[in-house]
Amino acid sequence: MSLDPNHPGTPPQHALLARRIFDGTRWHDDAAVLIRDGLVAGVRRSGEVPGDWPQQNLPAGTIVAPGFIDLQVNGGGGVLLNDQPTADGMRAIARAHRRFGTTGCLPTLITDTRERMADAIAAARSIAGHDGILGLHIEGPFISPKRPGVHPPDRIAEPRDGDVEQLCELSGAGTSLVTLAPECVPAGFVQTLTTNGVRVSIGHSEAPADVVMRAVADGASGVTHLFNAMPPFSGRSPGIIGTALTEERLTAGLIVDGIHVDPISVRLAFAAKRDGIALVTDAMPSVGSSLQRFSLLGQTVTLVKGRLATAGGTLAGAHLDMASAVRNAVKLAELPLEDALRAASLTPARFLGLDRERGTLTAGARADLVALNAELKVIATWVDGQREDVQ
């Protein structure tokens, strides 16, 4: 029984047949993903699909993989979360990235006022778990003024009474994340967050290795945009980079756009901890839109030849989507495709504690998938088993 991809409704159970399927761990050739009621029922050989299941044969050369998960997405579709920290703003950002294979994301608020943080947290609490919004990523304001990146220096802050309690409200906002500099927060700050169910990532920091390890002991589990906004690695001072690449409890986000990190450094990171690197976009509102210029907290950011920067030349996020990050990992850094796909799906899902339901095509997982052509460009995505064609 053949399934018409243009049919207005998707049957509650159906099969997607493709030349190659990556289930998050291994490849299946000439296989089918069985989908029932929005969940994966399993992956089987094409000839083993039950005869009463409607089937859709994907085009020759198609690769099917788990939908991508982006841990750091500041904007998309012309929307910047800092300008629109609302449920509608988060929906617009997630929707803009859907066409690039991202089926789940953490909209990201960079350093801003406490009032703007409160707005974003309230919005995330109202929408997390829906429309591809997994939670909220608050990046700053408790970061090092010595490593601000594009974050506005006048809004970088030291914690005061009530701040940790405000961030703990993220425990009701899905699986959420805070990026901070551990040397810039008081003792107990990281542990309070993590014991209340908020994930902590180390970034925009000058923390030496011993401070990083104390944060890890307190529950920190991530490193934000590895190699960027942190001191370089040194044999006598391994710092954040050395600790991130050797400490199994840390998952490191990596911006693979060919601009933020040299391809050799990308290969180094994957060689050190293949299953501990998560591709992230650090995307700005230019992604999925025609914007060539936008305002970021008072600074004008311009897109020139794929590079987003302020007038002073500071990198300002990335003009990057997850499908492009996968392509870059394969073509620029010469990584195996399975490593790139895993870093875009299963690894971030595992970091968020969602790897039983996302980032995998094993039975019982959500039927969130992406189909890629031979050039690794997105053909379509599926969310809860419902197909959404690229537009």
Coordinates of C-alpha atoms in Angstrom, one line a residue:
M1 CA 0.0 0.0 0.0
S2 CA 1.6 3.2 -1.1
L3 CA 1.3 6.5 0.8
D4 CA 0.9 9.7 -1.1
P5 CA 3.2 12.3 0.4
N6 CA 0.8 15.0 -0.7
H7 CA -2.2 13.3 1.1
P8 CA -3.8 15.8 3.4
G9 CA -3.8 13.4 6.4
T10 CA -1.1 11.0 7.7
P11 CA -2.4 7.6 8.7
P12 CA -1.8 6.8 12.4
Q13 CA 0.6 4.0 11.3
H14 CA 2.8 4.1 8.3
A15 CA 6.3 3.3 7.1
L16 CA 9.0 5.6 5.6
L17 CA 11.3 3.7 3.2
A18 CA 14.8 5.0 2.4
R19 CA 18.1 3.8 1.0
R20 CA 19.9 4.6 4.3
I21 CA 18.6 5.2 7.8
F22 CA 20.7 6.3 10.7
D23 CA 19.0 5.5 14.0
G24 CA 21.3 7.6 16.2
T25 CA 23.7 4.8 16.7
R26 CA 24.1 2.7 13.6
W27 CA 23.1 2.6 9.9
H28 CA 20.4 0.5 8.3
D29 CA 20.5 0.1 4.5
D30 CA 17.3 -0.3 2.4
A31 CA 15.2 0.0 5.5
A32 CA 12.0 1.5 6.8
V33 CA 11.1 3.6 9.9
L34 CA 7.7 2.3 11.2
I35 CA 5.6 5.1 12.8
R36 CA 2.6 4.5 14.9
D37 CA 0.6 7.3 16.7
G38 CA 3.5 9.8 16.5
L39 CA 6.1 7.3 17.9
V40 CA 8.7 5.2 16.3
A41 CA 7.6 1.5 16.3
G42 CA 11.0 0.3 15.0
V43 CA 13.3 0.2 12.1
R44 CA 13.1 -2.8 9.8
R45 CA 14.4 -4.0 6.4
S46 CA 12.2 -2.7 3.6
G47 CA 11.0 -6.2 2.8
E48 CA 9.8 -6.7 6.4
V49 CA 7.2 -3.9 6.5
P50 CA 3.8 -5.4 7.4
G51 CA 1.6 -5.5 4.3
D52 CA -1.2 -3.5 5.8
W53 CA 1.0 -0.5 6.7
P54 CA 0.8 2.4 4.2
Q55 CA 4.3 3.0 2.8
Q56 CA 6.1 6.1 1.5
N57 CA 9.2 5.5 -0.6
L58 CA 11.5 8.5 -0.3
P59 CA 13.6 9.6 -3.3
A60 CA 16.7 7.7 -4.3
G61 CA 19.7 8.6 -2.2
T62 CA 17.7 9.9 0.7
I63 CA 19.1 9.6 4.2
V64 CA 16.8 9.5 7.2
A65 CA 18.0 10.4 10.7
P66 CA 16.6 11.6 14.0
G67 CA 15.5 15.2 14.0
F68 CA 18.2 17.8 15.0
I69 CA 18.3 19.3 18.5
D70 CA 19.8 22.8 18.8
L71 CA 20.9 23.8 22.3
Q72 CA 21.7 27.4 21.4
V73 CA 19.5 29.4 19.0
N74 CA 19.3 33.1 19.6
G75 CA 16.9 33.8 16.7
G76 CA 15.6 32.9 13.3
G77 CA 13.0 34.0 10.8
G78 CA 13.8 37.7 11.5
V79 CA 13.1 37.2 15.3
L80 CA 15.7 37.8 18.0
L81 CA 14.6 36.3 21.4
N82 CA 16.0 39.3 23.3
D83 CA 13.7 41.5 21.3
Q84 CA 10.7 39.2 21.6
P85 CA 11.0 37.1 24.8
T86 CA 7.5 35.7 24.4
A87 CA 5.9 32.4 23.5
D88 CA 5.1 33.7 20.0
G89 CA 8.7 34.7 19.6
M90 CA 9.9 31.3 20.6
R91 CA 7.5 29.6 18.2
A92 CA 8.6 31.8 15.3
I93 CA 12.3 31.0 16.0
A94 CA 11.6 27.2 16.2
R95 CA 9.5 27.4 13.1
A96 CA 12.2 29.2 11.1
H97 CA 14.7 26.4 12.0
R98 CA 12.3 23.5 11.3
R99 CA 13.0 23.7 7.5
F100 CA 16.6 23.0 8.4
G101 CA 15.9 19.7 10.2
T102 CA 15.7 21.1 13.7
T103 CA 12.8 19.4 15.5
G104 CA 13.7 20.6 19.0
C105 CA 15.5 23.6 20.3
L106 CA 16.4 25.8 23.3
P107 CA 15.7 29.4 22.3
T108 CA 18.5 31.4 23.8
L109 CA 18.5 34.8 25.6
I110 CA 21.9 36.4 25.8
T111 CA 22.9 38.8 28.6
D112 CA 20.1 41.2 29.3
T113 CA 18.2 42.9 32.1
R114 CA 16.6 40.8 34.9
E115 CA 13.2 42.0 33.7
R116 CA 13.9 40.6 30.3
M117 CA 15.0 37.3 31.8
A118 CA 11.8 37.1 33.8
D119 CA 9.8 37.6 30.7
A120 CA 11.7 34.9 28.9
I121 CA 11.3 32.4 31.8
A122 CA 7.6 33.1 32.0
A123 CA 7.2 32.5 28.3
A124 CA 9.3 29.3 28.4
R125 CA 7.2 28.0 31.3
S126 CA 4.1 28.5 29.2
I127 CA 5.3 26.8 26.0
A128 CA 8.1 24.3 26.9
G129 CA 7.3 20.9 25.5
H130 CA 5.2 22.2 22.6
D131 CA 6.0 23.5 19.1
G132 CA 9.6 22.2 19.2
I133 CA 10.5 24.3 22.3
L134 CA 12.3 22.0 24.7
G135 CA 13.1 24.7 27.2
L136 CA 15.1 28.0 27.5
H137 CA 18.8 28.7 27.4
I138 CA 19.8 31.8 29.4
E139 CA 23.4 32.8 28.4
G140 CA 24.5 35.3 30.9
P141 CA 24.4 37.8 32.5
F142 CA 26.6 36.1 35.2
I143 CA 29.6 35.8 32.9
S144 CA 33.2 37.2 32.9
P145 CA 33.5 40.8 31.8
K146 CA 36.9 39.7 30.5
R147 CA 35.2 37.4 28.0
P148 CA 32.0 39.2 26.9
G149 CA 32.0 38.4 23.2
V150 CA 29.1 40.4 21.8
H151 CA 27.3 40.5 25.1
P152 CA 26.7 44.1 26.2
P153 CA 29.2 44.9 29.0
D154 CA 26.8 47.2 30.8
R155 CA 24.4 44.3 31.4
I156 CA 27.0 41.7 32.6
A157 CA 26.2 41.4 36.3
E158 CA 27.3 39.8 39.5
P159 CA 24.6 37.7 41.3
R160 CA 22.6 39.4 44.0
D161 CA 19.8 38.3 46.3
G162 CA 17.0 36.7 44.4
D163 CA 18.9 35.9 41.2
V164 CA 19.5 32.2 41.9
E165 CA 15.8 31.8 42.9
Q166 CA 14.7 33.5 39.6
L167 CA 16.9 31.1 37.6
C168 CA 15.5 28.1 39.5
E169 CA 12.1 29.0 38.0
L170 CA 13.5 27.4 34.9
S171 CA 12.8 24.0 36.6
G172 CA 9.2 24.5 35.4
A173 CA 10.3 25.4 31.8
G174 CA 11.1 22.0 30.3
T175 CA 14.7 21.1 30.1
S176 CA 16.4 24.4 30.5
L177 CA 20.0 25.6 30.6
V178 CA 22.0 28.5 32.1
T179 CA 25.4 29.5 30.8
L180 CA 27.6 31.2 33.4
A181 CA 31.2 31.8 34.4
P182 CA 31.8 29.7 37.5
E183 CA 34.5 32.1 38.8
C184 CA 31.9 34.9 38.8
V185 CA 29.2 33.3 41.0
P186 CA 29.3 32.6 44.7
A187 CA 29.9 29.2 46.3
G188 CA 26.7 27.1 46.1
F189 CA 25.2 29.0 43.1
V190 CA 25.9 26.2 40.6
Q191 CA 24.8 23.5 43.0
T192 CA 21.6 25.3 43.8
L193 CA 20.7 25.4 40.1
T194 CA 21.5 21.8 39.3
T195 CA 19.8 20.4 42.4
N196 CA 16.7 22.2 41.3
G197 CA 16.8 20.6 37.8
V198 CA 18.4 23.4 35.9
R199 CA 21.4 22.5 33.7
V200 CA 24.5 24.6 33.9
S201 CA 27.0 25.2 31.2
I202 CA 30.3 27.0 31.5
G203 CA 31.0 29.8 29.0
H204 CA 32.2 33.3 28.6
S205 CA 34.6 32.5 31.3
E206 CA 38.3 32.5 32.3
A207 CA 37.9 29.7 34.9
P208 CA 41.1 27.7 35.4
A209 CA 40.8 23.9 35.3
D210 CA 40.4 23.5 39.1
V211 CA 37.5 26.0 39.1
V212 CA 35.9 24.2 36.2
M213 CA 36.2 20.9 38.1
R214 CA 34.6 22.3 41.2
A215 CA 31.7 23.4 39.0
V216 CA 31.4 19.9 37.6
A217 CA 31.4 18.5 41.1
D218 CA 28.5 20.8 41.8
G219 CA 26.6 19.5 38.8
A220 CA 27.7 21.6 35.8
S221 CA 27.4 19.4 32.7
G222 CA 28.1 21.6 29.7
V223 CA 30.5 23.9 28.0
T224 CA 29.1 26.7 25.8
H225 CA 30.6 27.2 22.3
L226 CA 33.9 25.4 22.9
F227 CA 37.0 27.5 21.9
N228 CA 35.0 30.7 21.8
A229 CA 34.9 33.3 24.7
M230 CA 37.4 31.4 26.7
P231 CA 41.2 31.3 27.1
P232 CA 43.2 29.2 24.6
F233 CA 44.5 25.8 25.6
S234 CA 48.0 25.6 27.1
G235 CA 50.0 22.7 28.2
R236 CA 50.5 24.2 31.7
S237 CA 47.1 25.8 31.8
P238 CA 44.4 23.5 30.3
G239 CA 41.6 25.7 31.5
I240 CA 38.1 25.2 30.1
I241 CA 39.1 23.7 26.8
G242 CA 41.4 21.0 28.3
T243 CA 38.9 20.1 30.9
A244 CA 36.0 20.0 28.4
L245 CA 37.9 17.6 26.2
T246 CA 38.9 15.2 29.0
E247 CA 36.1 15.3 31.5
E248 CA 33.4 12.7 30.6
R249 CA 30.7 14.6 32.6
L250 CA 30.9 17.6 30.3
T251 CA 29.2 17.9 26.9
A252 CA 30.6 20.7 24.8
G253 CA 28.7 22.7 22.2
L254 CA 30.6 23.5 19.0
I255 CA 29.7 26.1 16.3
V256 CA 30.8 24.5 13.0
D257 CA 30.4 27.3 10.5
G258 CA 34.0 27.5 9.3
I259 CA 34.3 30.8 11.0
H260 CA 34.1 30.3 14.8
V261 CA 36.3 27.2 14.9
D262 CA 39.0 26.0 12.5
P263 CA 38.2 22.6 11.0
I264 CA 41.4 21.2 12.5
S265 CA 40.1 22.2 16.0
V266 CA 36.8 20.6 15.1
R267 CA 38.5 17.3 14.3
L268 CA 40.5 17.6 17.6
A269 CA 37.4 18.0 19.6
F270 CA 35.7 15.0 18.0
A271 CA 38.9 12.9 18.3
A272 CA 39.0 13.7 22.0
K273 CA 35.4 12.9 22.8
R274 CA 33.3 11.9 19.8
D275 CA 30.2 11.3 21.9
G276 CA 30.6 14.5 24.0
I277 CA 30.4 17.1 21.3
A278 CA 27.0 18.7 20.4
L279 CA 26.6 20.8 17.2
V280 CA 25.0 24.1 18.0
T281 CA 24.1 27.0 15.7
D282 CA 24.3 30.1 18.0
A283 CA 21.9 31.3 15.3
M284 CA 20.7 34.9 14.8
P285 CA 17.5 36.3 13.2
S286 CA 19.1 36.3 9.8
V287 CA 18.7 32.5 9.6
G288 CA 15.6 31.6 7.6
S289 CA 15.1 35.3 6.6
S290 CA 16.4 37.8 4.1
L291 CA 17.9 40.0 6.8
Q292 CA 21.3 41.4 6.0
R293 CA 21.5 43.7 9.0
F294 CA 19.8 43.8 12.5
S295 CA 20.1 45.5 15.9
L296 CA 21.5 43.4 18.8
L297 CA 21.0 45.2 22.1
G298 CA 22.1 48.6 20.7
Q299 CA 24.8 47.3 18.3
T300 CA 24.3 46.9 14.5
V301 CA 25.2 43.5 13.2
T302 CA 25.8 43.0 9.5
L303 CA 25.9 39.8 7.5
V304 CA 28.8 39.7 5.0
K305 CA 29.8 36.5 3.2
G306 CA 28.2 34.3 5.9
R307 CA 29.8 36.1 8.8
L308 CA 27.8 38.1 11.4
A309 CA 29.8 40.9 13.1
T310 CA 29.5 44.3 14.7
A311 CA 31.0 47.4 13.2
G312 CA 34.0 46.7 15.4
G313 CA 34.5 43.3 14.0
T314 CA 33.2 41.2 17.0
L315 CA 31.5 38.0 16.0
A316 CA 27.8 38.3 16.8
G317 CA 26.4 34.8 16.8
A318 CA 26.3 32.8 13.6
H319 CA 24.4 32.7 10.3
L320 CA 24.1 29.0 10.7
D321 CA 21.4 26.2 10.7
M322 CA 21.8 22.7 11.9
A323 CA 21.8 21.1 8.4
S324 CA 24.6 23.4 7.4
A325 CA 26.5 22.5 10.6
V326 CA 26.2 18.8 9.7
R327 CA 27.4 19.5 6.1
N328 CA 30.3 21.6 7.4
A329 CA 31.3 18.9 9.9
V330 CA 31.5 16.4 7.0
K331 CA 32.9 18.6 4.2
L332 CA 35.2 21.1 6.1
A333 CA 36.2 19.0 9.1
E334 CA 36.1 15.7 7.2
L335 CA 34.2 13.9 9.9
P336 CA 32.2 10.7 9.3
L337 CA 28.6 11.4 8.6
E338 CA 27.4 9.3 11.5
D339 CA 29.5 11.4 13.9
A340 CA 28.0 14.6 12.5
L341 CA 24.4 13.3 12.7
R342 CA 24.9 12.0 16.2
A343 CA 26.3 15.4 17.3
A344 CA 23.2 17.0 15.9
S345 CA 20.7 14.7 17.6
L346 CA 21.6 12.0 20.1
T347 CA 24.4 13.9 21.9
P348 CA 22.3 17.0 22.7
A349 CA 19.3 14.8 23.6
R350 CA 21.5 12.9 26.0
F351 CA 22.8 16.1 27.5
L352 CA 19.2 17.2 28.1
G353 CA 18.3 13.8 29.5
L354 CA 15.9 13.2 26.6
D355 CA 17.7 10.4 24.8
R356 CA 14.9 7.9 25.4
E357 CA 12.5 10.0 23.4
R358 CA 14.6 12.2 21.1
G359 CA 17.8 11.9 19.1
T360 CA 17.1 8.2 18.3
L361 CA 14.8 6.1 16.1
T362 CA 14.5 3.2 18.6
A363 CA 11.0 1.9 19.4
G364 CA 9.1 4.2 21.7
A365 CA 10.9 7.4 20.7
R366 CA 9.1 10.4 19.3
A367 CA 8.8 10.2 15.5
D368 CA 10.8 13.4 15.0
L369 CA 12.9 12.8 11.8
V370 CA 14.8 14.6 9.1
A371 CA 15.3 13.4 5.5
L372 CA 18.4 14.6 3.7
N373 CA 19.4 14.3 0.1
A374 CA 22.8 13.2 -1.2
E375 CA 24.1 16.8 -0.7
L376 CA 22.9 16.7 2.9
K377 CA 20.3 19.2 2.3
V378 CA 16.9 18.8 4.0
I379 CA 14.0 17.4 2.0
A380 CA 11.5 17.2 4.8
T381 CA 11.1 16.9 8.6
W382 CA 8.6 14.9 10.6
V383 CA 7.4 16.0 14.0
D384 CA 5.4 13.5 15.9
G385 CA 5.1 11.5 12.7
Q386 CA 3.6 14.4 10.7
R387 CA 5.5 15.4 7.6
E388 CA 6.5 19.0 7.0
D389 CA 8.0 19.7 3.6
V390 CA 10.7 22.3 3.1
Q391 CA 9.3 25.5 1.8

